[in-house]
Amino acid sequence: MRRPEGGWQGKRVVLGVTGSIAAYKAVELARRLTQEGAQVQVVMTRAATRFIAPLTFRELTYREPLVDLFDPPPGELMRHVHVAEEADLLLIAPATANILAKMAAGLADDLLTCTFLATQAPVVVAPAMNRIMYLHPATQENLAKLARWGVVAVGPEWGPLATGIEGPGRLASIDQILAAAAEAIDRGQGLVQWAESADLKGVRVLVSAGPTREAIDPVRFLTNRSSGKMGFAVARAARARGAEVTLVTGPVALADPPGVRVIRVESAAQMRAALLEHFLQCDVLVMAAAVADFRPRQQAPAKIKKGEHQEGLRLELERTEDILTELAGQRAPHQVLVGFAAETNADLAQARAKRAAKGVDLLVLNDVLEPGAGFESETNRVTLLHRSGQAEPLPLMSKEAVAHQILDRVVQLLATSGPTS
Ligand code: PMT
């Protein structure tokens, strides 16, 4: 489990719980944080108390959950300011569409919304709601607005919801929420500081993610194991640092990151077209997609019948365009380019040659055979290869943390790149 540097011991976490069917999962969150040594102060909305009894949280956190704004214990004034000032982190899980709307509107009509407005601690929300409510433009705009302010959203996940229908809206896993919370504590920035110091504010970042699908016939295709998690993490992290982000992604089962323009494509040719269209307007390109290197030379117009190929089927493949090399050939002096390399052996000499051949400023090398790294995992272990030839190995960390490491280098590269056109 990802923990803050120095662990959870003594960290003061305000855990906001709102009125969602997923409220019962906040019990496990409170239990895990308390077990790890955090001081957990639960703040519940009135609606949350209809789903779960405050008593449950009191028994697990050894603290009385707070609900009422106007009912302070004897000797305590201005409860919201007190709770807000004490916090190292405000974590709202589950976060309903309603609380997100109130936060985005700056309303302060209960203890939790007052705490949000009065805190200088980092804020993490874990949305959970019905699929239609989540996809509603109102909710998406509220999430985008909150992301612009520096609120970190974790999830929701794609999966079966309380209604039985599949879609985005399910609360992220407890491990994911704890990892996002730990990262937020380590970054240590509240929204007010964030607004003052977002280091990619106004920078236009183009990110690619996921696999591509190369059609064999209308029902079959060639693809690879990319889940899109790495590229989506880069898009989320860039957005959280104030960038204007466009994400071009192949087919993945991930919900759109709030505040990010998402373009969904299938094939390498479609990914190339989308990236070419947006490349000239970007300041930074981060190419995390696992683009197919080969595609069937011909796509059968109808389903290939196995009965007609008793001896087996021979597919002829042709090379796809190398998108990154093509884009690098068109780059303007101010643009910063980051490529990835998925290798099954971390050969630094080969990787250095690949960085030079691709014409990028930074190459992120991952050995995809290493446990916890590369495709599909929540974590990654990468080596950053710089123009100077320097190889900078990073320890195993979440893909979100890798994304921030990459963006830290991008900020440095932007400072030394040519003038912005
Ligand atoms: O999506 P996840 O499950 O989170 O997994 C993350 C990841 C393993 C996909 C990611 O970390 C990663 O390594 N992405 C690059 C994968 C890849 O295609 O590597 P490559 O060595 O084949 O390509 C090198 C670079 O050229 C990459 O930036 C790639 O996007 C780009 N490329 C490749 C082929 C092609 N036809 N056009 C390209 O632009």
Tab-separated table of C-alpha atoms and ligand atoms in Angstrom:
chain	number	residue	atom	x	y	z
A	1	MET	CA	0.000	0.000	0.000
A	2	ARG	CA	1.300	3.475	-0.939
A	3	ARG	CA	1.835	5.558	2.235
A	4	PRO	CA	2.877	9.179	2.713
A	5	GLU	CA	6.562	9.732	3.327
A	6	GLY	CA	6.967	8.985	7.036
A	7	GLY	CA	3.739	6.962	7.032
A	8	TRP	CA	0.225	7.839	8.201
A	9	GLN	CA	1.220	8.061	11.875
A	10	GLY	CA	-0.093	11.325	13.339
A	11	LYS	CA	-1.484	12.614	10.031
A	12	ARG	CA	-4.743	14.496	10.638
A	13	VAL	CA	-7.258	13.364	8.056
A	14	VAL	CA	-10.721	14.867	7.793
A	15	LEU	CA	-12.784	12.135	6.161
A	16	GLY	CA	-15.904	13.599	4.571
A	17	VAL	CA	-18.677	11.059	4.036
A	18	THR	CA	-21.682	11.937	1.888
A	19	GLY	CA	-25.015	10.300	1.114
A	20	SER	CA	-24.161	7.592	-1.371
A	21	ILE	CA	-24.869	3.887	-1.275
A	22	ALA	CA	-21.053	3.540	-1.231
A	23	ALA	CA	-20.956	5.268	2.202
A	24	TYR	CA	-20.428	1.882	3.841
A	25	LYS	CA	-17.042	1.633	2.085
A	26	ALA	CA	-15.902	4.752	3.970
A	27	VAL	CA	-15.994	2.586	7.098
A	28	GLU	CA	-13.131	0.484	5.739
A	29	LEU	CA	-11.280	3.658	4.745
A	30	ALA	CA	-11.640	5.055	8.274
A	31	ARG	CA	-10.552	1.712	9.748
A	32	ARG	CA	-7.452	1.403	7.548
A	33	LEU	CA	-6.345	5.007	8.159
A	34	THR	CA	-6.840	4.695	11.921
A	35	GLN	CA	-4.981	1.380	11.990
A	36	GLU	CA	-2.083	3.062	10.179
A	37	GLY	CA	-1.922	5.681	12.926
A	38	ALA	CA	-3.758	8.579	11.263
A	39	GLN	CA	-6.030	10.781	13.384
A	40	VAL	CA	-9.290	10.494	11.500
A	41	GLN	CA	-12.030	13.045	12.065
A	42	VAL	CA	-15.150	12.001	10.195
A	43	VAL	CA	-17.459	14.772	8.961
A	44	MET	CA	-20.779	13.459	7.678
A	45	THR	CA	-23.494	15.150	5.697
A	46	ARG	CA	-27.044	14.689	6.953
A	47	ALA	CA	-27.746	12.382	3.998
A	48	ALA	CA	-24.752	10.199	4.894
A	49	THR	CA	-26.256	9.504	8.323
A	50	ARG	CA	-29.231	7.900	6.543
A	51	PHE	CA	-26.866	5.344	4.982
A	52	ILE	CA	-24.526	4.665	7.880
A	53	ALA	CA	-24.712	5.348	11.613
A	54	PRO	CA	-22.218	7.864	13.074
A	55	LEU	CA	-21.726	5.348	15.878
A	56	THR	CA	-19.874	3.005	13.481
A	57	PHE	CA	-17.284	5.675	12.737
A	58	ARG	CA	-17.018	6.653	16.412
A	59	GLU	CA	-16.153	3.098	17.390
A	60	LEU	CA	-13.523	2.772	14.660
A	61	THR	CA	-11.864	6.195	14.860
A	62	TYR	CA	-12.290	6.807	18.616
A	63	ARG	CA	-13.694	10.241	17.752
A	64	GLU	CA	-17.220	11.567	17.563
A	65	PRO	CA	-18.157	12.109	13.899
A	66	LEU	CA	-19.285	15.692	13.243
A	67	VAL	CA	-22.489	16.455	11.420
A	68	ASP	CA	-23.983	19.714	12.653
A	69	LEU	CA	-22.574	23.132	11.932
A	70	PHE	CA	-24.636	24.817	14.629
A	71	ASP	CA	-24.292	22.296	17.401
A	72	PRO	CA	-20.753	22.675	18.784
A	73	PRO	CA	-19.732	20.833	21.925
A	74	PRO	CA	-19.380	23.017	25.051
A	75	GLY	CA	-16.475	25.432	24.862
A	76	GLU	CA	-16.011	25.013	21.085
A	77	LEU	CA	-16.754	27.849	18.695
A	78	MET	CA	-16.516	28.081	14.917
A	79	ARG	CA	-16.273	24.338	14.474
A	80	HIS	CA	-15.732	24.414	10.703
A	81	VAL	CA	-12.712	26.684	10.949
A	82	HIS	CA	-11.255	24.545	13.683
A	83	VAL	CA	-11.722	21.274	11.753
A	84	ALA	CA	-10.405	22.874	8.570
A	85	GLU	CA	-7.337	24.381	10.206
A	86	GLU	CA	-6.361	21.162	11.948
A	87	ALA	CA	-6.408	19.027	8.783
A	88	ASP	CA	-3.394	17.690	6.882
A	89	LEU	CA	-5.828	16.337	4.289
A	90	LEU	CA	-9.504	16.650	3.432
A	91	LEU	CA	-10.600	13.374	1.849
A	92	ILE	CA	-14.215	13.118	0.703
A	93	ALA	CA	-15.181	9.529	-0.037
A	94	PRO	CA	-17.685	8.798	-1.336
A	95	ALA	CA	-18.352	12.167	-2.979
A	96	THR	CA	-21.847	12.481	-4.443
A	97	ALA	CA	-22.838	14.623	-7.433
A	98	ASN	CA	-24.483	16.941	-4.899
A	99	ILE	CA	-21.362	17.591	-2.796
A	100	LEU	CA	-19.268	18.131	-5.952
A	101	ALA	CA	-21.820	20.676	-7.191
A	102	LYS	CA	-21.843	22.498	-3.857
A	103	MET	CA	-18.043	22.556	-3.721
A	104	ALA	CA	-17.778	23.825	-7.295
A	105	ALA	CA	-20.328	26.548	-6.516
A	106	GLY	CA	-18.503	27.573	-3.335
A	107	LEU	CA	-21.588	26.904	-1.186
A	108	ALA	CA	-21.080	26.553	2.529
A	109	ASP	CA	-24.386	25.378	3.976
A	110	ASP	CA	-23.198	22.476	6.131
A	111	LEU	CA	-20.125	21.463	8.084
A	112	LEU	CA	-18.445	19.566	5.230
A	113	THR	CA	-18.789	22.335	2.628
A	114	CYS	CA	-17.656	24.918	5.210
A	115	THR	CA	-14.619	22.762	5.957
A	116	PHE	CA	-13.831	22.583	2.233
A	117	LEU	CA	-13.915	26.371	1.910
A	118	ALA	CA	-11.956	27.003	5.079
A	119	THR	CA	-9.154	24.457	4.708
A	120	GLN	CA	-5.659	25.024	3.372
A	121	ALA	CA	-4.994	21.273	3.259
A	122	PRO	CA	-4.900	19.259	0.004
A	123	VAL	CA	-8.328	17.985	-1.041
A	124	VAL	CA	-9.043	14.563	-2.563
A	125	VAL	CA	-12.494	13.446	-3.701
A	126	ALA	CA	-13.584	9.936	-4.635
A	127	PRO	CA	-16.773	10.351	-6.667
A	128	ALA	CA	-19.405	7.611	-6.560
A	129	MET	CA	-22.796	7.870	-8.155
A	130	ASN	CA	-25.180	6.631	-10.785
A	131	ARG	CA	-23.656	6.401	-14.283
A	132	ILE	CA	-25.996	9.001	-15.831
A	133	MET	CA	-25.430	11.427	-12.961
A	134	TYR	CA	-21.672	11.034	-13.372
A	135	LEU	CA	-21.775	11.546	-17.146
A	136	HIS	CA	-24.146	14.527	-16.848
A	137	PRO	CA	-22.487	17.694	-18.174
A	138	ALA	CA	-23.227	19.415	-14.850
A	139	THR	CA	-21.183	16.847	-12.913
A	140	GLN	CA	-18.429	16.767	-15.529
A	141	GLU	CA	-18.136	20.549	-15.483
A	142	ASN	CA	-18.109	20.587	-11.695
A	143	LEU	CA	-15.319	18.001	-11.633
A	144	ALA	CA	-13.404	19.930	-14.283
A	145	LYS	CA	-13.738	23.118	-12.263
A	146	LEU	CA	-12.594	21.396	-9.092
A	147	ALA	CA	-9.640	19.861	-10.980
A	148	ARG	CA	-8.682	23.337	-12.199
A	149	TRP	CA	-8.571	24.427	-8.565
A	150	GLY	CA	-6.264	21.560	-7.639
A	151	VAL	CA	-8.787	19.125	-6.161
A	152	VAL	CA	-7.568	15.586	-6.901
A	153	ALA	CA	-10.274	13.192	-8.081
A	154	VAL	CA	-9.663	9.464	-7.722
A	155	GLY	CA	-11.983	7.294	-9.776
A	156	PRO	CA	-14.770	6.595	-10.287
A	157	GLU	CA	-14.226	3.127	-11.641
A	158	TRP	CA	-15.999	1.435	-14.455
A	159	GLY	CA	-18.082	-1.548	-13.334
A	160	PRO	CA	-21.484	-2.806	-12.221
A	161	LEU	CA	-23.280	-0.070	-10.252
A	162	ALA	CA	-25.970	-0.322	-7.561
A	163	THR	CA	-28.618	-0.289	-10.315
A	164	GLY	CA	-27.005	-3.386	-11.861
A	165	ILE	CA	-26.029	-1.458	-15.005
A	166	GLU	CA	-22.349	-1.254	-16.018
A	167	GLY	CA	-20.620	2.082	-16.402
A	168	PRO	CA	-18.446	4.691	-14.746
A	169	GLY	CA	-19.565	5.706	-11.252
A	170	ARG	CA	-18.316	3.033	-8.865
A	171	LEU	CA	-16.177	4.231	-5.950
A	172	ALA	CA	-12.458	3.681	-6.602
A	173	SER	CA	-10.873	0.858	-4.599
A	174	ILE	CA	-9.763	1.645	-1.053
A	175	ASP	CA	-6.122	1.080	-2.113
A	176	GLN	CA	-6.455	3.583	-4.954
A	177	ILE	CA	-8.055	6.151	-2.656
A	178	LEU	CA	-5.332	5.691	-0.048
A	179	ALA	CA	-2.627	5.996	-2.720
A	180	ALA	CA	-4.126	9.252	-4.043
A	181	ALA	CA	-4.484	10.533	-0.472
A	182	ALA	CA	-0.844	9.676	0.312
A	183	GLU	CA	0.343	11.457	-2.830
A	184	ALA	CA	-1.733	14.522	-2.003
A	185	ILE	CA	-0.262	14.653	1.514
A	186	ASP	CA	3.262	14.335	0.108
A	187	ARG	CA	2.642	17.150	-2.350
A	188	GLY	CA	1.228	19.057	0.594
A	189	GLN	CA	-0.458	21.754	-1.443
A	190	GLY	CA	-3.810	23.157	-0.455
A	191	LEU	CA	-5.993	24.802	-3.067
A	192	VAL	CA	-4.964	28.323	-2.195
A	193	GLN	CA	-1.247	27.522	-2.542
A	194	TRP	CA	-2.052	25.500	-5.665
A	195	ALA	CA	-3.794	28.465	-7.287
A	196	GLU	CA	-0.678	30.519	-6.660
A	197	SER	CA	1.878	27.988	-7.848
A	198	ALA	CA	0.446	25.668	-10.526
A	199	ASP	CA	3.597	25.136	-12.585
A	200	LEU	CA	1.918	24.116	-15.848
A	201	LYS	CA	-0.752	26.808	-15.804
A	202	GLY	CA	-1.631	27.718	-19.387
A	203	VAL	CA	0.742	25.112	-20.883
A	204	ARG	CA	-0.902	23.028	-23.631
A	205	VAL	CA	-0.121	19.363	-23.095
A	206	LEU	CA	-0.971	16.669	-25.645
A	207	VAL	CA	-0.921	13.120	-24.271
A	208	SER	CA	-1.438	9.779	-25.998
A	209	ALA	CA	-2.537	6.665	-24.125
A	210	GLY	CA	-3.697	3.105	-24.509
A	211	PRO	CA	-3.319	0.538	-27.250
A	212	THR	CA	-4.454	0.698	-30.851
A	213	ARG	CA	-6.585	-1.896	-32.616
A	214	GLU	CA	-5.656	-2.962	-36.128
A	215	ALA	CA	-8.595	-4.620	-37.827
A	216	ILE	CA	-8.255	-8.028	-39.472
A	217	ASP	CA	-11.933	-8.141	-40.391
A	218	PRO	CA	-15.052	-6.466	-38.924
A	219	VAL	CA	-14.890	-8.641	-35.769
A	220	ARG	CA	-11.181	-9.346	-35.202
A	221	PHE	CA	-8.192	-7.136	-34.543
A	222	LEU	CA	-4.550	-7.089	-33.443
A	223	THR	CA	-3.829	-5.154	-30.271
A	224	ASN	CA	-1.603	-5.154	-27.154
A	225	ARG	CA	-1.865	-5.159	-23.377
A	226	SER	CA	-1.888	-1.401	-22.738
A	227	SER	CA	-4.671	-0.372	-20.327
A	228	GLY	CA	-4.188	3.375	-20.785
A	229	LYS	CA	-3.444	3.846	-17.058
A	230	MET	CA	-0.008	5.410	-17.606
A	231	GLY	CA	-1.178	7.933	-20.208
A	232	PHE	CA	-4.327	8.797	-18.237
A	233	ALA	CA	-2.168	9.377	-15.146
A	234	VAL	CA	-0.028	11.829	-17.138
A	235	ALA	CA	-3.165	13.621	-18.374
A	236	ARG	CA	-4.622	13.854	-14.839
A	237	ALA	CA	-1.333	15.025	-13.341
A	238	ALA	CA	-0.820	17.679	-16.047
A	239	ARG	CA	-4.387	18.890	-15.527
A	240	ALA	CA	-3.879	19.024	-11.766
A	241	ARG	CA	-0.824	21.245	-12.373
A	242	GLY	CA	-2.855	23.723	-14.385
A	243	ALA	CA	-2.185	22.550	-17.969
A	244	GLU	CA	-4.736	22.562	-20.781
A	245	VAL	CA	-4.724	18.881	-21.622
A	246	THR	CA	-5.796	16.993	-24.744
A	247	LEU	CA	-5.705	13.218	-24.404
A	248	VAL	CA	-5.784	10.998	-27.486
A	249	THR	CA	-6.509	7.472	-26.387
A	250	GLY	CA	-6.965	4.093	-27.966
A	251	PRO	CA	-9.733	1.781	-26.703
A	252	VAL	CA	-9.534	1.561	-22.885
A	253	ALA	CA	-12.024	1.001	-20.067
A	254	LEU	CA	-11.185	4.237	-18.232
A	255	ALA	CA	-13.509	7.173	-17.622
A	256	ASP	CA	-12.549	10.600	-19.018
A	257	PRO	CA	-10.322	12.487	-16.564
A	258	PRO	CA	-12.165	15.613	-15.375
A	259	GLY	CA	-11.160	18.813	-17.137
A	260	VAL	CA	-9.339	17.014	-19.952
A	261	ARG	CA	-10.371	17.055	-23.613
A	262	VAL	CA	-10.504	13.388	-24.585
A	263	ILE	CA	-10.368	12.088	-28.154
A	264	ARG	CA	-11.055	8.372	-28.494
A	265	VAL	CA	-9.600	6.534	-31.491
A	266	GLU	CA	-9.131	2.911	-32.522
A	267	SER	CA	-6.332	2.385	-35.000
A	268	ALA	CA	-2.765	3.679	-35.356
A	269	ALA	CA	-3.874	5.615	-38.437
A	270	GLN	CA	-6.659	7.332	-36.454
A	271	MET	CA	-4.279	8.065	-33.582
A	272	ARG	CA	-1.802	9.586	-36.042
A	273	ALA	CA	-4.516	11.782	-37.590
A	274	ALA	CA	-5.728	13.023	-34.188
A	275	LEU	CA	-2.197	13.750	-32.946
A	276	LEU	CA	-1.203	15.506	-36.173
A	277	GLU	CA	-4.294	17.694	-35.868
A	278	HIS	CA	-3.426	18.855	-32.343
A	279	PHE	CA	0.383	18.735	-32.345
A	280	LEU	CA	1.066	22.199	-33.732
A	281	GLN	CA	-1.020	23.837	-30.999
A	282	CYS	CA	0.687	22.004	-28.128
A	283	ASP	CA	3.693	22.988	-26.025
A	284	VAL	CA	4.335	19.498	-24.675
A	285	LEU	CA	3.747	16.045	-26.159
A	286	VAL	CA	3.836	12.968	-23.929
A	287	MET	CA	3.540	9.846	-26.045
A	288	ALA	CA	2.566	7.037	-23.658
A	289	ALA	CA	0.397	5.116	-26.139
A	290	ALA	CA	1.411	1.643	-27.201
A	291	VAL	CA	0.863	2.186	-30.908
A	292	ALA	CA	0.818	-0.954	-33.060
A	293	ASP	CA	3.975	-1.309	-35.147
A	294	PHE	CA	2.232	-3.580	-37.654
A	295	ARG	CA	-1.268	-3.864	-39.111
A	296	PRO	CA	-2.813	-6.373	-41.518
A	297	ARG	CA	-1.979	-5.281	-45.058
A	298	GLN	CA	-5.605	-5.882	-45.969
A	299	GLN	CA	-8.756	-5.714	-43.875
A	300	ALA	CA	-11.332	-8.305	-44.934
A	301	PRO	CA	-14.675	-6.561	-45.608
A	302	ALA	CA	-16.654	-9.466	-44.088
A	303	LYS	CA	-15.952	-11.900	-41.232
A	304	ILE	CA	-13.316	-14.417	-42.316
A	305	LYS	CA	-14.935	-17.864	-42.183
A	306	LYS	CA	-12.791	-20.499	-40.499
A	307	GLY	CA	-14.403	-23.176	-42.649
A	308	GLU	CA	-12.737	-21.576	-45.677
A	309	HIS	CA	-9.293	-21.797	-44.062
A	310	GLN	CA	-8.941	-25.414	-42.931
A	311	GLU	CA	-5.150	-25.292	-43.330
A	312	GLY	CA	-4.866	-22.139	-41.207
A	313	LEU	CA	-4.820	-18.470	-42.070
A	314	ARG	CA	-1.753	-16.495	-43.120
A	315	LEU	CA	-1.913	-12.766	-42.317
A	316	GLU	CA	0.399	-10.363	-44.100
A	317	LEU	CA	1.346	-7.419	-41.932
A	318	GLU	CA	2.673	-4.022	-42.961
A	319	ARG	CA	4.415	-1.386	-40.855
A	320	THR	CA	2.367	1.422	-39.378
A	321	GLU	CA	3.676	4.975	-39.452
A	322	ASP	CA	6.009	5.906	-36.598
A	323	ILE	CA	3.910	8.773	-35.252
A	324	LEU	CA	6.413	10.072	-32.709
A	325	THR	CA	9.273	10.279	-35.218
A	326	GLU	CA	6.982	12.036	-37.688
A	327	LEU	CA	5.842	14.585	-35.070
A	328	ALA	CA	9.422	15.149	-33.898
A	329	GLY	CA	10.295	16.023	-37.504
A	330	GLN	CA	7.762	18.878	-37.378
A	331	ARG	CA	8.540	20.222	-33.915
A	332	ALA	CA	8.852	23.911	-33.163
A	333	PRO	CA	11.782	25.081	-30.972
A	334	HIS	CA	9.572	25.737	-27.930
A	335	GLN	CA	7.978	22.266	-27.927
A	336	VAL	CA	9.026	19.614	-25.429
A	337	LEU	CA	8.649	15.982	-26.504
A	338	VAL	CA	8.537	12.958	-24.235
A	339	GLY	CA	8.478	9.411	-25.568
A	340	PHE	CA	8.050	6.090	-23.815
A	341	ALA	CA	9.783	2.823	-24.545
A	342	ALA	CA	8.269	-0.510	-23.588
A	343	GLU	CA	11.091	-3.036	-23.559
A	344	THR	CA	11.483	-6.597	-22.371
A	345	ASN	CA	15.063	-5.892	-21.337
A	346	ALA	CA	16.226	-2.566	-19.946
A	347	ASP	CA	19.239	-2.159	-22.240
A	348	LEU	CA	20.400	1.401	-21.714
A	349	ALA	CA	22.509	1.593	-24.861
A	350	GLN	CA	19.535	0.573	-27.007
A	351	ALA	CA	17.265	2.961	-25.126
A	352	ARG	CA	19.692	5.862	-25.647
A	353	ALA	CA	19.755	5.058	-29.360
A	354	LYS	CA	15.946	4.955	-29.379
A	355	ARG	CA	15.705	8.384	-27.712
A	356	ALA	CA	17.974	9.862	-30.334
A	357	ALA	CA	16.199	8.099	-33.211
A	358	LYS	CA	12.784	9.280	-32.028
A	359	GLY	CA	14.077	12.840	-31.614
A	360	VAL	CA	12.589	13.373	-28.150
A	361	ASP	CA	13.892	15.363	-25.172
A	362	LEU	CA	13.131	12.641	-22.673
A	363	LEU	CA	12.545	8.910	-23.075
A	364	VAL	CA	10.745	7.005	-20.332
A	365	LEU	CA	12.029	3.460	-20.371
A	366	ASN	CA	10.013	0.699	-18.732
A	367	ASP	CA	10.911	-2.946	-18.586
A	368	VAL	CA	7.455	-4.443	-19.060
A	369	LEU	CA	8.496	-7.863	-17.743
A	370	GLU	CA	9.363	-6.485	-14.326
A	371	PRO	CA	6.673	-7.174	-11.664
A	372	GLY	CA	4.598	-4.059	-10.946
A	373	ALA	CA	5.895	-2.227	-14.028
A	374	GLY	CA	4.625	-1.578	-17.540
A	375	PHE	CA	1.305	-2.779	-18.872
A	376	GLU	CA	-1.921	-2.853	-16.827
A	377	SER	CA	-0.399	-2.407	-13.351
A	378	GLU	CA	-1.213	0.492	-11.015
A	379	THR	CA	2.514	1.077	-10.532
A	380	ASN	CA	5.546	1.520	-12.762
A	381	ARG	CA	9.315	1.502	-12.441
A	382	VAL	CA	11.005	3.611	-15.088
A	383	THR	CA	14.367	5.008	-16.073
A	384	LEU	CA	14.392	8.525	-17.502
A	385	LEU	CA	16.832	8.998	-20.372
A	386	HIS	CA	17.873	12.587	-20.906
A	387	ARG	CA	19.309	14.303	-23.971
A	388	SER	CA	22.643	14.536	-22.187
A	389	GLY	CA	22.771	10.725	-22.146
A	390	GLN	CA	22.133	10.681	-18.388
A	391	ALA	CA	20.036	7.718	-17.234
A	392	GLU	CA	17.933	8.453	-14.148
A	393	PRO	CA	16.426	5.314	-12.604
A	394	LEU	CA	13.334	5.900	-10.435
A	395	PRO	CA	12.029	3.495	-7.781
A	396	LEU	CA	8.757	1.585	-8.116
A	397	MET	CA	5.888	4.043	-7.579
A	398	SER	CA	2.284	4.625	-8.623
A	399	LYS	CA	1.721	5.672	-12.224
A	400	GLU	CA	0.393	8.991	-10.894
A	401	ALA	CA	3.709	9.567	-9.110
A	402	VAL	CA	5.662	8.579	-12.258
A	403	ALA	CA	3.540	11.086	-14.161
A	404	HIS	CA	4.484	13.868	-11.740
A	405	GLN	CA	8.166	12.908	-11.963
A	406	ILE	CA	7.983	13.195	-15.751
A	407	LEU	CA	6.174	16.533	-15.508
A	408	ASP	CA	8.783	17.856	-13.067
A	409	ARG	CA	11.382	17.233	-15.836
A	410	VAL	CA	9.050	18.766	-18.432
A	411	VAL	CA	8.795	21.963	-16.360
A	412	GLN	CA	12.616	22.166	-16.332
A	413	LEU	CA	12.781	21.511	-20.083
A	414	LEU	CA	10.155	24.189	-20.789
A	415	ALA	CA	12.236	26.703	-18.870
A	416	THR	CA	15.181	26.098	-21.211
A	417	SER	CA	13.305	25.539	-24.497
A	418	GLY	CA	12.887	28.143	-27.230
A	419	PRO	CA	10.279	30.914	-27.252
A	420	THR	CA	6.594	30.000	-27.202
A	421	SER	CA	4.978	30.691	-30.549
B	1	PMT	O1	-1.238	1.648	-20.686
B	1	PMT	P1	-0.628	0.939	-19.477
B	1	PMT	O2	-1.242	-0.417	-19.240
B	1	PMT	O3	-0.618	1.818	-18.263
B	1	PMT	O4	0.895	0.618	-19.837
B	1	PMT	C1	1.817	1.664	-19.980
B	1	PMT	C2	2.770	1.433	-21.158
B	1	PMT	C3	3.626	0.193	-20.904
B	1	PMT	C4	1.976	1.243	-22.464
B	1	PMT	C5	3.646	2.723	-21.286
B	1	PMT	O5	4.347	2.914	-20.092
B	1	PMT	C6	4.614	2.631	-22.436
B	1	PMT	O6	5.725	2.136	-22.325
B	1	PMT	N1	4.195	3.164	-23.622
B	1	PMT	C7	4.961	3.062	-24.896
B	1	PMT	C8	4.761	1.719	-25.500
B	1	PMT	C9	5.451	1.580	-26.836
B	1	PMT	O7	4.801	1.564	-27.826
B	1	PMT	O8	6.767	1.548	-26.804
B	1	PMT	P2	7.712	1.442	-28.128
B	1	PMT	O9	9.059	1.245	-27.576
B	1	PMT	O10	7.150	0.423	-29.066
B	1	PMT	O11	7.567	2.866	-28.809
B	1	PMT	C10	8.422	3.960	-28.507
B	1	PMT	C11	7.676	5.261	-28.628
B	1	PMT	O12	7.233	5.441	-29.990
B	1	PMT	C12	6.446	5.365	-27.759
B	1	PMT	O13	6.375	6.669	-27.223
B	1	PMT	C13	5.303	5.109	-28.723
B	1	PMT	O14	4.118	5.809	-28.318
B	1	PMT	C14	5.842	5.663	-30.039
B	1	PMT	N2	5.335	4.973	-31.242
B	1	PMT	C15	5.470	3.626	-31.389
B	1	PMT	C16	5.032	3.015	-32.541
B	1	PMT	C17	4.442	3.789	-33.565
B	1	PMT	N3	3.994	3.246	-34.668
B	1	PMT	N4	4.323	5.126	-33.394
B	1	PMT	C18	4.772	5.720	-32.269
B	1	PMT	O15	4.644	6.942	-32.116
